[in-house]
Short mmCIF file of C-alpha atoms and ligand atoms in Angstrom, two decimals:
data_model
loop_
_atom_site.label_atom_id
_atom_site.label_comp_id
_atom_site.label_asym_id
_atom_site.label_seq_id
_atom_site.Cartn_x
_atom_site.Cartn_y
_atom_site.Cartn_z
CA MET A 1 -47.94 -45.75 133.27
CA SER A 2 -50.55 -44.95 135.96
CA THR A 3 -52.75 -48.62 136.56
CA ASP A 4 -55.33 -46.21 139.11
CA GLY A 5 -55.59 -49.40 141.35
CA LEU A 6 -55.72 -52.73 138.55
CA LYS A 7 -56.33 -55.88 140.73
CA VAL A 8 -53.98 -59.07 139.26
CA LEU A 9 -52.97 -62.33 141.03
CA PHE A 10 -50.36 -63.77 139.79
CA VAL A 11 -50.50 -68.06 140.06
CA THR A 12 -47.66 -69.84 140.58
CA SER A 13 -45.81 -72.72 140.89
CA GLU A 14 -42.72 -71.05 141.99
CA LEU A 15 -41.45 -68.12 143.56
CA ALA A 16 -37.92 -66.97 145.24
CA PRO A 17 -36.83 -67.14 147.26
CA PHE A 18 -39.25 -70.25 148.99
CA SER A 19 -39.29 -72.67 146.01
CA LYS A 20 -37.36 -72.31 142.77
CA THR A 21 -36.25 -74.99 140.18
CA GLY A 22 -35.75 -72.01 137.07
CA GLY A 23 -36.49 -68.96 136.18
CA LEU A 24 -39.86 -69.05 136.68
CA ALA A 25 -39.08 -68.82 140.99
CA ASP A 26 -36.86 -65.30 140.10
CA VAL A 27 -39.49 -63.75 137.94
CA SER A 28 -43.13 -64.43 140.21
CA ALA A 29 -40.71 -62.76 143.32
CA ALA A 30 -39.54 -59.60 140.49
CA LEU A 31 -41.92 -58.56 138.46
CA PRO A 32 -45.27 -58.50 140.97
CA LYS A 33 -42.81 -56.04 143.09
CA ALA A 34 -42.77 -54.41 139.85
CA LEU A 35 -45.71 -54.06 139.28
CA ALA A 36 -46.57 -53.30 142.58
CA ARG A 37 -44.66 -50.17 142.50
CA LEU A 38 -46.41 -48.65 139.52
CA GLY A 39 -49.44 -49.41 140.98
CA CYS A 40 -50.83 -52.43 141.38
CA ASP A 41 -52.84 -54.72 143.78
CA ILE A 42 -51.04 -57.43 142.84
CA ARG A 43 -51.15 -60.68 144.96
CA ILE A 44 -49.52 -64.22 144.68
CA LEU A 45 -50.74 -67.60 145.38
CA THR A 46 -48.07 -70.15 145.30
CA PRO A 47 -47.97 -73.76 147.04
CA PHE A 48 -46.61 -73.56 150.40
CA TYR A 49 -44.76 -76.97 149.61
CA GLY A 50 -42.75 -79.62 152.51
CA SER A 51 -39.35 -78.07 151.65
CA ILE A 52 -41.26 -73.91 152.75
CA SER A 53 -39.49 -73.58 155.28
CA ARG A 54 -41.05 -72.27 158.51
CA GLU A 55 -38.49 -71.50 160.83
CA LYS A 56 -36.37 -69.84 158.42
CA PHE A 57 -39.79 -67.54 157.11
CA LEU A 58 -42.86 -65.91 158.83
CA PHE A 59 -46.35 -66.60 158.32
CA ALA A 60 -49.89 -65.81 159.46
CA ALA A 61 -53.11 -67.66 158.10
CA LEU A 62 -55.57 -65.70 157.35
CA ASN A 63 -57.67 -65.15 160.10
CA GLY A 64 -61.12 -64.72 160.29
CA LYS A 65 -61.64 -67.24 157.48
CA VAL A 66 -63.27 -70.93 157.38
CA PRO A 67 -60.69 -73.24 155.96
CA SER A 68 -62.36 -74.17 152.27
CA SER A 69 -61.75 -76.88 150.36
CA VAL A 70 -61.82 -78.12 146.72
CA SER A 71 -63.99 -80.54 145.31
CA PHE A 72 -62.12 -82.82 142.34
CA HIS A 73 -64.53 -85.28 140.99
CA ALA A 74 -66.42 -87.46 144.58
CA ASN A 75 -63.35 -86.40 146.71
CA GLU A 76 -63.18 -83.09 148.84
CA LEU A 77 -59.55 -81.73 149.83
CA PRO A 78 -59.67 -79.38 152.19
CA ILE A 79 -57.05 -75.97 151.84
CA GLU A 80 -55.86 -73.45 153.57
CA PHE A 81 -54.35 -70.19 153.49
CA VAL A 82 -51.42 -68.50 154.86
CA ALA A 83 -49.79 -65.31 154.24
CA SER A 84 -45.71 -64.18 154.03
CA GLY A 85 -45.43 -62.90 157.43
CA ASP A 86 -42.36 -61.00 156.75
CA TRP A 87 -41.96 -60.29 153.23
CA ASP A 88 -43.45 -57.15 150.89
CA ARG A 89 -45.38 -58.32 148.74
CA SER A 90 -48.47 -60.27 148.97
CA ALA A 91 -48.21 -63.14 149.07
CA TYR A 92 -50.08 -66.10 149.77
CA PHE A 93 -49.28 -70.34 149.95
CA LEU A 94 -52.16 -72.43 149.44
CA CYS A 95 -51.66 -74.95 151.79
CA CYS A 96 -52.83 -78.56 151.20
CA ASP A 97 -50.51 -80.72 153.19
CA ALA A 98 -51.64 -84.24 151.43
CA LEU A 99 -51.38 -82.43 147.56
CA PHE A 100 -48.03 -80.14 148.57
CA ASP A 101 -46.16 -81.52 151.16
CA ARG A 102 -43.70 -83.41 150.24
CA PRO A 103 -40.29 -83.10 149.49
CA GLY A 104 -40.23 -82.33 146.20
CA ILE A 105 -42.38 -79.24 143.52
CA TYR A 106 -42.70 -81.73 140.68
CA VAL A 107 -40.30 -84.10 141.65
CA ASP A 108 -39.87 -86.78 143.52
CA PRO A 109 -36.13 -86.46 144.56
CA PHE A 110 -36.00 -90.48 145.98
CA SER A 111 -37.74 -91.31 142.98
CA GLY A 112 -36.06 -89.77 139.75
CA LYS A 113 -39.87 -89.38 137.99
CA ASP A 114 -42.43 -86.51 138.59
CA TYR A 115 -45.37 -87.80 141.13
CA LEU A 116 -47.83 -89.26 139.43
CA ASP A 117 -50.73 -87.22 140.99
CA ASN A 118 -49.38 -83.76 139.68
CA ASP A 119 -52.78 -83.12 138.13
CA TYR A 120 -54.33 -83.44 140.58
CA ARG A 121 -51.95 -81.07 142.95
CA PHE A 122 -52.19 -78.21 140.25
CA LEU A 123 -55.04 -79.13 139.70
CA THR A 124 -56.13 -77.60 143.46
CA LEU A 125 -53.76 -74.66 142.64
CA SER A 126 -55.85 -72.83 139.52
CA GLN A 127 -59.01 -74.09 141.34
CA ALA A 128 -57.55 -72.83 144.76
CA ALA A 129 -57.40 -68.68 143.14
CA TYR A 130 -60.70 -68.62 143.37
CA ARG A 131 -60.85 -70.24 145.99
CA LEU A 132 -58.60 -67.63 147.33
CA CYS A 133 -60.34 -64.06 145.86
CA ASP A 134 -63.64 -65.30 147.85
CA TYR A 135 -61.60 -65.48 150.95
CA LEU A 136 -60.27 -62.45 150.36
CA ASP A 137 -62.89 -61.08 149.59
CA TRP A 138 -61.95 -59.38 146.40
CA ILE A 139 -62.52 -59.86 142.50
CA PRO A 140 -59.12 -59.54 140.24
CA ASP A 141 -59.57 -58.03 136.98
CA ILE A 142 -56.56 -60.15 135.79
CA VAL A 143 -55.76 -63.53 136.68
CA HIS A 144 -52.34 -64.16 135.47
CA ALA A 145 -50.98 -67.76 134.86
CA ASN A 146 -47.72 -69.08 134.44
CA ASP A 147 -46.96 -72.07 132.88
CA TRP A 148 -48.63 -75.50 132.66
CA GLN A 149 -49.27 -75.87 136.67
CA SER A 150 -51.23 -72.42 136.67
CA ALA A 151 -52.70 -73.46 133.16
CA PRO A 152 -56.10 -74.74 133.51
CA ALA A 153 -56.93 -70.79 135.56
CA ALA A 154 -57.92 -69.98 133.17
CA HIS A 155 -60.09 -73.24 132.70
CA TYR A 156 -62.04 -72.13 135.82
CA LEU A 157 -62.21 -68.61 135.06
CA THR A 158 -64.64 -69.33 131.96
CA LEU A 159 -66.78 -71.34 134.51
CA ARG A 160 -66.60 -68.13 137.30
CA ARG A 161 -67.69 -66.18 134.81
CA ALA A 162 -71.08 -66.93 135.09
CA GLN A 163 -71.01 -65.32 139.35
CA SER A 164 -71.60 -61.99 138.93
CA GLY A 165 -69.22 -60.28 139.40
CA TRP A 166 -66.18 -61.70 137.38
CA ARG A 167 -68.06 -61.39 134.14
CA ASN A 168 -64.82 -58.64 133.53
CA THR A 169 -62.07 -60.39 134.02
CA ARG A 170 -60.07 -61.83 132.01
CA SER A 171 -57.00 -64.63 132.15
CA LEU A 172 -53.12 -63.35 130.73
CA LEU A 173 -51.00 -67.30 130.53
CA THR A 174 -47.10 -66.36 130.30
CA LEU A 175 -45.58 -69.29 128.43
CA HIS A 176 -41.81 -69.27 129.95
CA ASN A 177 -41.00 -72.90 128.65
CA LEU A 178 -42.07 -74.66 126.14
CA ALA A 179 -41.04 -78.50 126.61
CA TYR A 180 -43.44 -78.47 129.72
CA HIS A 181 -46.83 -78.61 128.46
CA GLY A 182 -48.82 -80.90 131.55
CA LEU A 183 -49.99 -83.55 129.90
CA PHE A 184 -51.18 -85.86 131.43
CA PRO A 185 -54.22 -89.56 130.79
CA VAL A 186 -57.25 -89.29 129.85
CA GLU A 187 -58.65 -90.37 133.01
CA THR A 188 -57.64 -86.19 134.72
CA VAL A 189 -60.62 -84.90 131.95
CA GLY A 190 -63.00 -86.26 135.05
CA ARG A 191 -61.28 -84.34 138.27
CA MET A 192 -60.25 -80.72 136.11
CA GLY A 193 -64.33 -80.83 137.10
CA GLY A 194 -66.79 -79.03 133.78
CA ALA A 195 -63.83 -80.07 131.70
CA GLU A 196 -66.20 -83.07 129.56
CA SER A 197 -66.88 -81.55 126.55
CA LEU A 198 -63.88 -80.41 125.82
CA TYR A 199 -62.59 -83.33 126.29
CA PHE A 200 -62.45 -84.36 122.29
CA PRO A 201 -59.17 -85.05 119.75
CA GLY A 202 -58.54 -81.74 118.62
CA GLY A 203 -60.44 -79.73 121.41
CA PRO A 204 -58.86 -77.72 123.88
CA ILE A 205 -57.87 -79.65 126.59
CA GLU A 206 -57.04 -82.84 124.33
CA PHE A 207 -53.31 -82.99 122.59
CA TYR A 208 -52.64 -86.64 121.45
CA GLY A 209 -55.18 -88.57 123.16
CA HIS A 210 -53.74 -86.79 126.35
CA VAL A 211 -55.19 -83.88 128.46
CA SER A 212 -52.59 -81.14 127.71
CA PHE A 213 -52.47 -78.23 130.53
CA LEU A 214 -50.71 -75.85 128.38
CA LYS A 215 -52.92 -76.51 125.55
CA SER A 216 -56.81 -75.99 127.40
CA GLY A 217 -54.48 -72.98 129.13
CA ILE A 218 -53.05 -71.34 125.06
CA LEU A 219 -56.43 -71.81 123.55
CA MET A 220 -58.82 -70.41 127.27
CA ALA A 221 -56.78 -68.06 128.02
CA ASP A 222 -57.88 -64.41 127.06
CA ALA A 223 -54.09 -63.69 126.31
CA LEU A 224 -51.10 -65.31 125.76
CA ASN A 225 -47.21 -64.22 126.56
CA THR A 226 -43.73 -65.00 125.93
CA VAL A 227 -41.18 -64.40 127.69
CA SER A 228 -38.64 -63.04 124.55
CA PRO A 229 -39.32 -61.61 120.96
CA THR A 230 -37.44 -64.51 119.43
CA TYR A 231 -39.48 -67.19 122.01
CA ALA A 232 -42.24 -66.21 120.66
CA ARG A 233 -41.74 -66.70 116.55
CA GLU A 234 -39.95 -69.65 117.79
CA ILE A 235 -42.31 -71.82 118.98
CA GLN A 236 -44.68 -70.66 116.11
CA SER A 237 -42.15 -72.35 113.50
CA SER A 238 -41.47 -75.25 114.48
CA TYR A 239 -41.93 -78.61 116.74
CA ASP A 240 -37.69 -78.02 118.00
CA PHE A 241 -39.51 -75.10 120.13
CA ALA A 242 -43.27 -75.81 121.14
CA PHE A 243 -42.61 -79.81 120.44
CA GLY A 244 -46.25 -79.63 118.85
CA LEU A 245 -48.08 -76.87 120.06
CA GLU A 246 -46.59 -74.55 117.17
CA ASN A 247 -49.81 -74.64 115.42
CA VAL A 248 -51.93 -73.83 118.06
CA LEU A 249 -49.67 -71.26 118.67
CA ARG A 250 -49.84 -69.50 115.49
CA GLU A 251 -53.31 -69.62 114.93
CA SER A 252 -53.29 -67.62 118.78
CA ASN A 253 -50.62 -65.50 116.78
CA SER A 254 -53.11 -62.41 117.02
CA HIS A 255 -52.61 -62.58 121.03
CA LEU A 256 -49.67 -64.37 121.39
CA GLN A 257 -46.25 -61.22 122.33
CA GLY A 258 -42.81 -61.74 123.18
CA ILE A 259 -41.84 -58.98 126.72
CA LEU A 260 -38.55 -60.09 127.68
CA ASN A 261 -38.04 -60.46 130.96
CA GLY A 262 -35.33 -58.70 133.90
CA ILE A 263 -33.86 -59.22 137.05
CA ASP A 264 -34.29 -58.25 140.63
CA THR A 265 -31.29 -55.88 140.30
CA GLU A 266 -31.49 -55.36 144.16
CA VAL A 267 -30.21 -59.62 144.60
CA TRP A 268 -28.48 -59.30 141.38
CA ASN A 269 -26.00 -56.34 141.48
CA PRO A 270 -21.91 -56.46 142.67
CA GLU A 271 -22.61 -52.97 143.69
CA THR A 272 -24.86 -54.09 146.64
CA ASP A 273 -23.36 -57.43 146.72
CA THR A 274 -24.46 -59.29 149.91
CA ARG A 275 -23.37 -63.20 148.98
CA ILE A 276 -19.41 -62.23 147.21
CA PRO A 277 -17.05 -61.76 149.61
CA HIS A 278 -16.75 -58.20 147.40
CA ARG A 279 -18.27 -55.36 145.82
CA TYR A 280 -16.97 -53.85 142.78
CA SER A 281 -18.99 -52.02 140.44
CA SER A 282 -17.68 -51.32 136.79
CA GLU A 283 -16.00 -48.11 137.43
CA LYS A 284 -14.04 -49.81 140.92
CA PRO A 285 -13.54 -53.36 138.87
CA GLU A 286 -10.45 -54.65 141.48
CA GLY A 287 -12.78 -56.62 143.53
CA LYS A 288 -14.16 -58.42 140.69
CA ARG A 289 -10.02 -60.13 140.41
CA PHE A 290 -10.74 -60.61 144.54
CA ASN A 291 -13.10 -62.78 143.76
CA LYS A 292 -11.91 -64.70 141.08
CA GLN A 293 -9.53 -65.84 143.67
CA ALA A 294 -12.14 -66.37 146.21
CA LEU A 295 -13.93 -68.44 143.75
CA CYS A 296 -11.20 -70.27 142.94
CA GLY A 297 -10.77 -71.31 146.49
CA ARG A 298 -13.82 -72.58 146.56
CA VAL A 299 -14.26 -75.38 144.21
CA GLY A 300 -9.63 -75.97 144.70
CA PHE A 301 -8.89 -74.17 142.00
CA PRO A 302 -4.63 -72.39 141.96
CA VAL A 303 -5.57 -69.01 141.65
CA GLU A 304 -4.15 -67.88 138.27
CA ASP A 305 -5.03 -64.65 137.50
CA ASN A 306 -4.81 -64.28 133.18
CA ILE A 307 -6.66 -68.63 133.00
CA PRO A 308 -9.34 -67.44 132.51
CA ILE A 309 -12.31 -69.50 134.30
CA LEU A 310 -15.37 -69.95 132.34
CA GLY A 311 -18.69 -70.38 135.17
CA ILE A 312 -22.56 -72.64 134.01
CA VAL A 313 -25.39 -71.69 136.43
CA SER A 314 -28.10 -73.72 134.88
CA ARG A 315 -30.68 -76.72 135.37
CA ILE A 316 -28.70 -80.11 133.51
CA ALA A 317 -30.75 -81.04 131.45
CA HIS A 318 -31.23 -81.45 127.23
CA GLN A 319 -32.04 -77.92 127.03
CA LYS A 320 -28.93 -76.52 128.08
CA GLY A 321 -26.56 -77.61 125.73
CA PHE A 322 -24.78 -80.26 127.15
CA GLU A 323 -24.63 -81.91 124.63
CA ILE A 324 -22.64 -79.73 122.07
CA LEU A 325 -20.21 -78.43 125.97
CA ALA A 326 -19.56 -82.03 126.74
CA PRO A 327 -17.07 -83.43 124.07
CA LEU A 328 -15.11 -80.14 122.89
CA ILE A 329 -14.12 -80.15 126.86
CA PRO A 330 -10.40 -81.67 126.44
CA GLU A 331 -10.04 -78.07 124.59
CA ILE A 332 -10.85 -75.89 125.85
CA LEU A 333 -9.17 -76.93 129.02
CA GLY A 334 -5.68 -77.46 126.88
CA LEU A 335 -6.47 -73.38 126.20
CA PRO A 336 -5.80 -73.24 128.58
CA ALA A 337 -9.01 -72.19 130.61
CA ARG A 338 -10.73 -73.67 134.05
CA VAL A 339 -14.47 -74.01 133.93
CA VAL A 340 -16.97 -74.37 136.31
CA ILE A 341 -20.32 -76.14 136.03
CA LEU A 342 -22.79 -75.60 139.48
CA GLY A 343 -25.87 -77.99 138.08
CA SER A 344 -27.85 -80.83 138.62
CA GLY A 345 -30.17 -82.96 136.47
CA GLU A 346 -29.70 -85.71 133.67
CA PRO A 347 -27.36 -88.46 135.32
CA TYR A 348 -25.27 -88.58 132.09
CA TYR A 349 -23.93 -85.81 132.49
CA GLU A 350 -23.76 -85.15 136.60
CA HIS A 351 -21.50 -88.78 136.29
CA MET A 352 -19.04 -87.31 133.08
CA PHE A 353 -18.69 -84.02 135.51
CA TYR A 354 -18.09 -85.87 137.87
CA GLU A 355 -15.26 -88.05 136.49
CA TYR A 356 -13.85 -83.93 134.49
CA SER A 357 -13.33 -83.45 137.73
CA ARG A 358 -11.84 -85.89 139.76
CA VAL A 359 -9.46 -86.50 136.96
CA TYR A 360 -7.96 -83.04 136.53
CA PRO A 361 -9.07 -81.26 139.83
CA ASP A 362 -6.81 -78.87 139.41
CA ARG A 363 -9.18 -77.52 135.95
CA PHE A 364 -11.97 -78.23 135.65
CA ALA A 365 -14.72 -77.95 139.30
CA VAL A 366 -18.78 -79.07 139.18
CA ARG A 367 -20.65 -78.95 142.38
CA LEU A 368 -23.71 -80.63 142.22
CA ALA A 369 -26.39 -79.24 144.30
CA TYR A 370 -29.25 -75.61 144.33
CA ASP A 371 -26.41 -73.73 145.50
CA GLU A 372 -27.71 -69.93 146.04
CA ASP A 373 -24.44 -68.30 147.34
CA LEU A 374 -21.60 -70.35 144.91
CA SER A 375 -23.96 -68.98 141.84
CA HIS A 376 -23.53 -64.76 143.08
CA LEU A 377 -19.55 -66.61 143.43
CA ILE A 378 -19.85 -68.10 139.73
CA GLU A 379 -21.63 -64.20 138.58
CA ALA A 380 -19.52 -62.95 139.80
CA GLY A 381 -15.07 -64.57 139.87
CA SER A 382 -15.43 -66.40 136.73
CA ASP A 383 -14.72 -64.40 133.18
CA ILE A 384 -16.84 -66.07 130.49
CA PHE A 385 -19.76 -67.67 131.55
CA LEU A 386 -21.07 -70.60 128.63
CA MET A 387 -24.55 -70.88 127.77
CA PRO A 388 -24.99 -73.08 124.42
CA SER A 389 -28.68 -73.14 124.96
CA LYS A 390 -30.55 -75.36 121.86
CA PHE A 391 -33.27 -73.41 122.75
CA GLU A 392 -34.19 -70.90 125.83
CA PRO A 393 -37.63 -68.97 126.60
CA CYS A 394 -35.54 -65.95 127.81
CA GLY A 395 -32.80 -67.04 130.14
CA LEU A 396 -31.85 -65.31 133.13
CA ASN A 397 -28.17 -65.81 133.88
CA GLN A 398 -26.87 -63.95 130.68
CA MET A 399 -27.97 -60.81 132.27
CA MET A 400 -26.60 -61.46 135.57
CA SER A 401 -23.50 -62.51 133.86
CA MET A 402 -22.97 -59.17 132.11
CA ILE A 403 -24.53 -57.39 135.29
CA TYR A 404 -20.84 -58.89 137.13
CA GLY A 405 -18.89 -58.17 133.59
CA THR A 406 -18.23 -62.22 132.95
CA VAL A 407 -18.78 -62.54 129.16
CA PRO A 408 -21.44 -63.96 127.55
CA VAL A 409 -20.76 -66.80 125.43
CA VAL A 410 -24.45 -67.75 123.91
CA ARG A 411 -26.05 -69.57 121.25
CA ALA A 412 -28.80 -67.15 119.29
CA THR A 413 -31.51 -68.94 119.98
CA GLY A 414 -34.81 -66.79 122.61
CA GLY A 415 -33.50 -64.30 125.10
CA LEU A 416 -29.87 -64.91 124.26
CA ALA A 417 -29.91 -64.12 121.17
CA ASP A 418 -32.59 -60.51 121.81
CA THR A 419 -29.85 -59.60 124.97
CA VAL A 420 -26.40 -60.58 123.29
CA VAL A 421 -24.72 -58.48 121.15
CA ASP A 422 -21.85 -59.62 119.31
CA ALA A 423 -18.45 -58.40 120.30
CA ASP A 424 -17.48 -58.84 117.14
CA PHE A 425 -19.78 -58.23 114.88
CA ASP A 426 -20.51 -55.09 116.89
CA THR A 427 -17.53 -53.16 117.79
CA LEU A 428 -19.17 -50.50 119.06
CA HIS A 429 -21.55 -52.18 121.25
CA GLY A 430 -20.37 -55.65 122.25
CA THR A 431 -20.99 -57.64 125.47
CA GLY A 432 -20.67 -61.14 124.73
CA PHE A 433 -19.62 -63.92 121.75
CA VAL A 434 -22.81 -65.01 120.03
CA PHE A 435 -23.02 -68.12 117.57
CA GLN A 436 -26.15 -69.24 115.53
CA ASP A 437 -25.78 -73.62 115.17
CA TYR A 438 -26.56 -76.07 117.44
CA ASN A 439 -23.31 -77.59 116.68
CA SER A 440 -19.59 -77.87 118.39
CA ASP A 441 -17.90 -76.91 115.81
CA ALA A 442 -20.42 -74.04 116.15
CA LEU A 443 -19.22 -73.10 120.03
CA TRP A 444 -15.93 -73.73 119.34
CA TRP A 445 -15.34 -71.48 117.75
CA ALA A 446 -17.29 -68.72 119.73
CA ILE A 447 -15.29 -69.89 123.30
CA ARG A 448 -12.44 -69.62 121.23
CA ARG A 449 -13.66 -65.80 121.07
CA ALA A 450 -13.90 -65.10 123.34
CA ASN A 451 -10.64 -66.60 124.92
CA SER A 452 -8.90 -64.19 121.84
CA ALA A 453 -10.13 -60.95 123.53
CA TYR A 454 -9.59 -62.17 126.51
CA HIS A 455 -5.74 -61.81 126.05
CA HIS A 456 -6.39 -58.87 124.84
CA ARG A 457 -6.62 -56.09 128.20
CA GLU A 458 -8.50 -53.12 126.69
CA ARG A 459 -10.16 -54.44 124.64
CA TRP A 460 -11.58 -57.52 126.88
CA THR A 461 -12.27 -54.37 129.31
CA GLU A 462 -14.34 -52.00 126.75
CA ILE A 463 -16.34 -55.50 126.86
CA GLN A 464 -17.23 -56.21 130.19
CA LYS A 465 -17.92 -52.77 130.72
CA ARG A 466 -20.31 -52.18 127.92
CA GLY A 467 -22.29 -54.91 129.95
CA MET A 468 -22.24 -53.73 133.77
CA SER A 469 -23.67 -50.06 131.59
CA ARG A 470 -26.78 -52.30 130.31
CA ASP A 471 -30.27 -51.75 131.92
CA PHE A 472 -31.79 -55.61 132.98
CA SER A 473 -34.72 -54.07 135.55
CA TRP A 474 -37.66 -54.82 135.33
CA GLN A 475 -39.43 -51.36 135.05
CA ARG A 476 -39.25 -51.89 130.84
CA SER A 477 -40.92 -55.07 131.04
CA ALA A 478 -43.20 -53.90 133.77
CA SER A 479 -44.89 -51.42 132.07
CA SER A 480 -45.22 -53.67 128.74
CA TYR A 481 -47.04 -56.41 131.23
CA LEU A 482 -48.76 -53.39 132.40
CA GLU A 483 -50.17 -52.32 128.62
CA LEU A 484 -50.50 -55.85 128.28
CA TYR A 485 -52.73 -56.84 130.60
CA ARG A 486 -55.19 -53.08 129.39
CA ASP A 487 -55.47 -54.42 126.01
CA VAL A 488 -56.55 -57.68 127.50
CA LEU A 489 -58.90 -55.55 129.91
CA SER A 490 -60.16 -53.36 126.61
CA ARG A 491 -60.91 -56.69 124.64
CA PRO A 492 -63.84 -59.15 124.49
CA VAL A 493 -63.85 -62.31 126.67
CA ARG A 494 -62.31 -65.22 123.78
CA PHE A 495 -63.25 -68.75 125.02
CA ALA A 496 -66.88 -68.29 126.52
P1 ADP B 1 -34.73 -72.21 133.41
O1 ADP B 1 -35.60 -71.54 133.92
O2 ADP B 1 -34.31 -73.11 131.99
O3 ADP B 1 -34.32 -72.89 134.50
P2 ADP B 1 -32.72 -69.23 133.33
O4 ADP B 1 -32.27 -68.94 133.13
O5 ADP B 1 -34.32 -68.66 133.22
O6 ADP B 1 -32.70 -70.51 133.36
O7 ADP B 1 -33.55 -69.46 135.01
C1 ADP B 1 -32.78 -69.85 135.78
C2 ADP B 1 -32.33 -69.10 136.98
O8 ADP B 1 -32.19 -70.47 138.03
C3 ADP B 1 -31.23 -68.95 137.27
O9 ADP B 1 -31.74 -67.32 138.96
C4 ADP B 1 -30.32 -69.48 137.90
O10 ADP B 1 -28.36 -68.41 138.33
C5 ADP B 1 -30.41 -70.23 138.86
N1 ADP B 1 -29.84 -72.17 138.61
C6 ADP B 1 -30.21 -72.25 137.80
N2 ADP B 1 -29.55 -73.82 138.71
C7 ADP B 1 -29.07 -72.81 139.68
C8 ADP B 1 -27.79 -74.28 141.78
N3 ADP B 1 -27.91 -75.31 140.84
N4 ADP B 1 -28.33 -73.01 142.24
C9 ADP B 1 -28.22 -72.32 141.85
N5 ADP B 1 -29.12 -71.97 141.02
C10 ADP B 1 -29.71 -71.98 140.39
#
């Protein structure tokens, strides 16, 4: 599809490899790359957090420009932009040390609590999108915001439209996870700028007496989308998925569609992955066995080819289904099987997993950390990958797992339902094992089915091969985003 140099400003609070807490960072890195390949003039704006290493990455200040500021009420905050010098995408980093030069992205690692001024921090990001355009003397066709952190960019676009040149710009908000609304006390209205008239009961920024950044974006963006077709339906269906925004989303129905995320196949490809010790493919699969041995060595398991390793790489959060997995751990270890978990989050599960690893060091391993290298080794060295999520907007690990010949066991929700085909119910196309109900019995049934298939080598190899041949690259999804951009450009402004 020709894009005629469509201009897109992609505003995001996370950008791999610079900053990451989850899938948003991967999407922010891979989707713009795929869109640029399709001819889009796409530029990324993201904060320069204190955790970004100036030694590891090169940065260059934008030359010949005067530093700018953003204003909120009585405060003027000086801001600056730097560009990434050695990266193949046009990425600009918002420097505002008072707000972003901290060790955490959203959460203070010392207290474990959200930063109290997260409203300020991400309003600054959303407003700075327009300062960046002034800097660059560049007016985008589309301002593409992501989740609550940049959702207010849609509000700021409605204010910008009064300026010449901006009348034809449209906004798109991508919803990556409805569990996080960006909720703040009513005082935040004053910090937003130009928002006083929008705050009233049932109004576009009000949510049960609070300010909701996400609701503001849902109602003010010219178009909305989410990251899988099933999640698009789920978030309109019940509180369990949208946490109170389901009615607002239903009313926006004509604007909401689900575009499945892809994975960056330059980063996630067992044939070329330099983070794993042995590369392999479905034609030459031997390397997978050696990676399993390397994983055993790394986490302290004895090497045992015929005992499956069940891997998990995940935020340890309620959403990810640990409450239905935890009661099954003794039974899983008794299959026999081994479990490796990489992730961090809720202390209750962190402690439980740590205790299991202490009691069963040869069968249960947990690394309470964020570790890119180990995440690749777990994908390559495990046999089965577990994602029993309560809800999963898209999920990336099930796709990575299939590409790495690691058979996923998933709950049929969101993007998991859209990407994994059950190998018992569709013997010709099955790539994993899927269960419906959110409870331990249903999960146990799926794990047992996976374990039994694992011990039928020929059948297992077939399932692995089918997963490894799936195309989860961004190309298809990027074309869908382009269509959506074109579509929204042809529509009238939604919120004036
Ligand atoms: P979510 O965005 O809900 O956390 P996704 O499946 O969409 O879930 O994306 C999670 C991404 O973060 C994947 O790339 C996964 O490999 C990565 N990830 C999660 N936890 C860790 C960790 N502890 N170490 C390394 N990578 C992790």
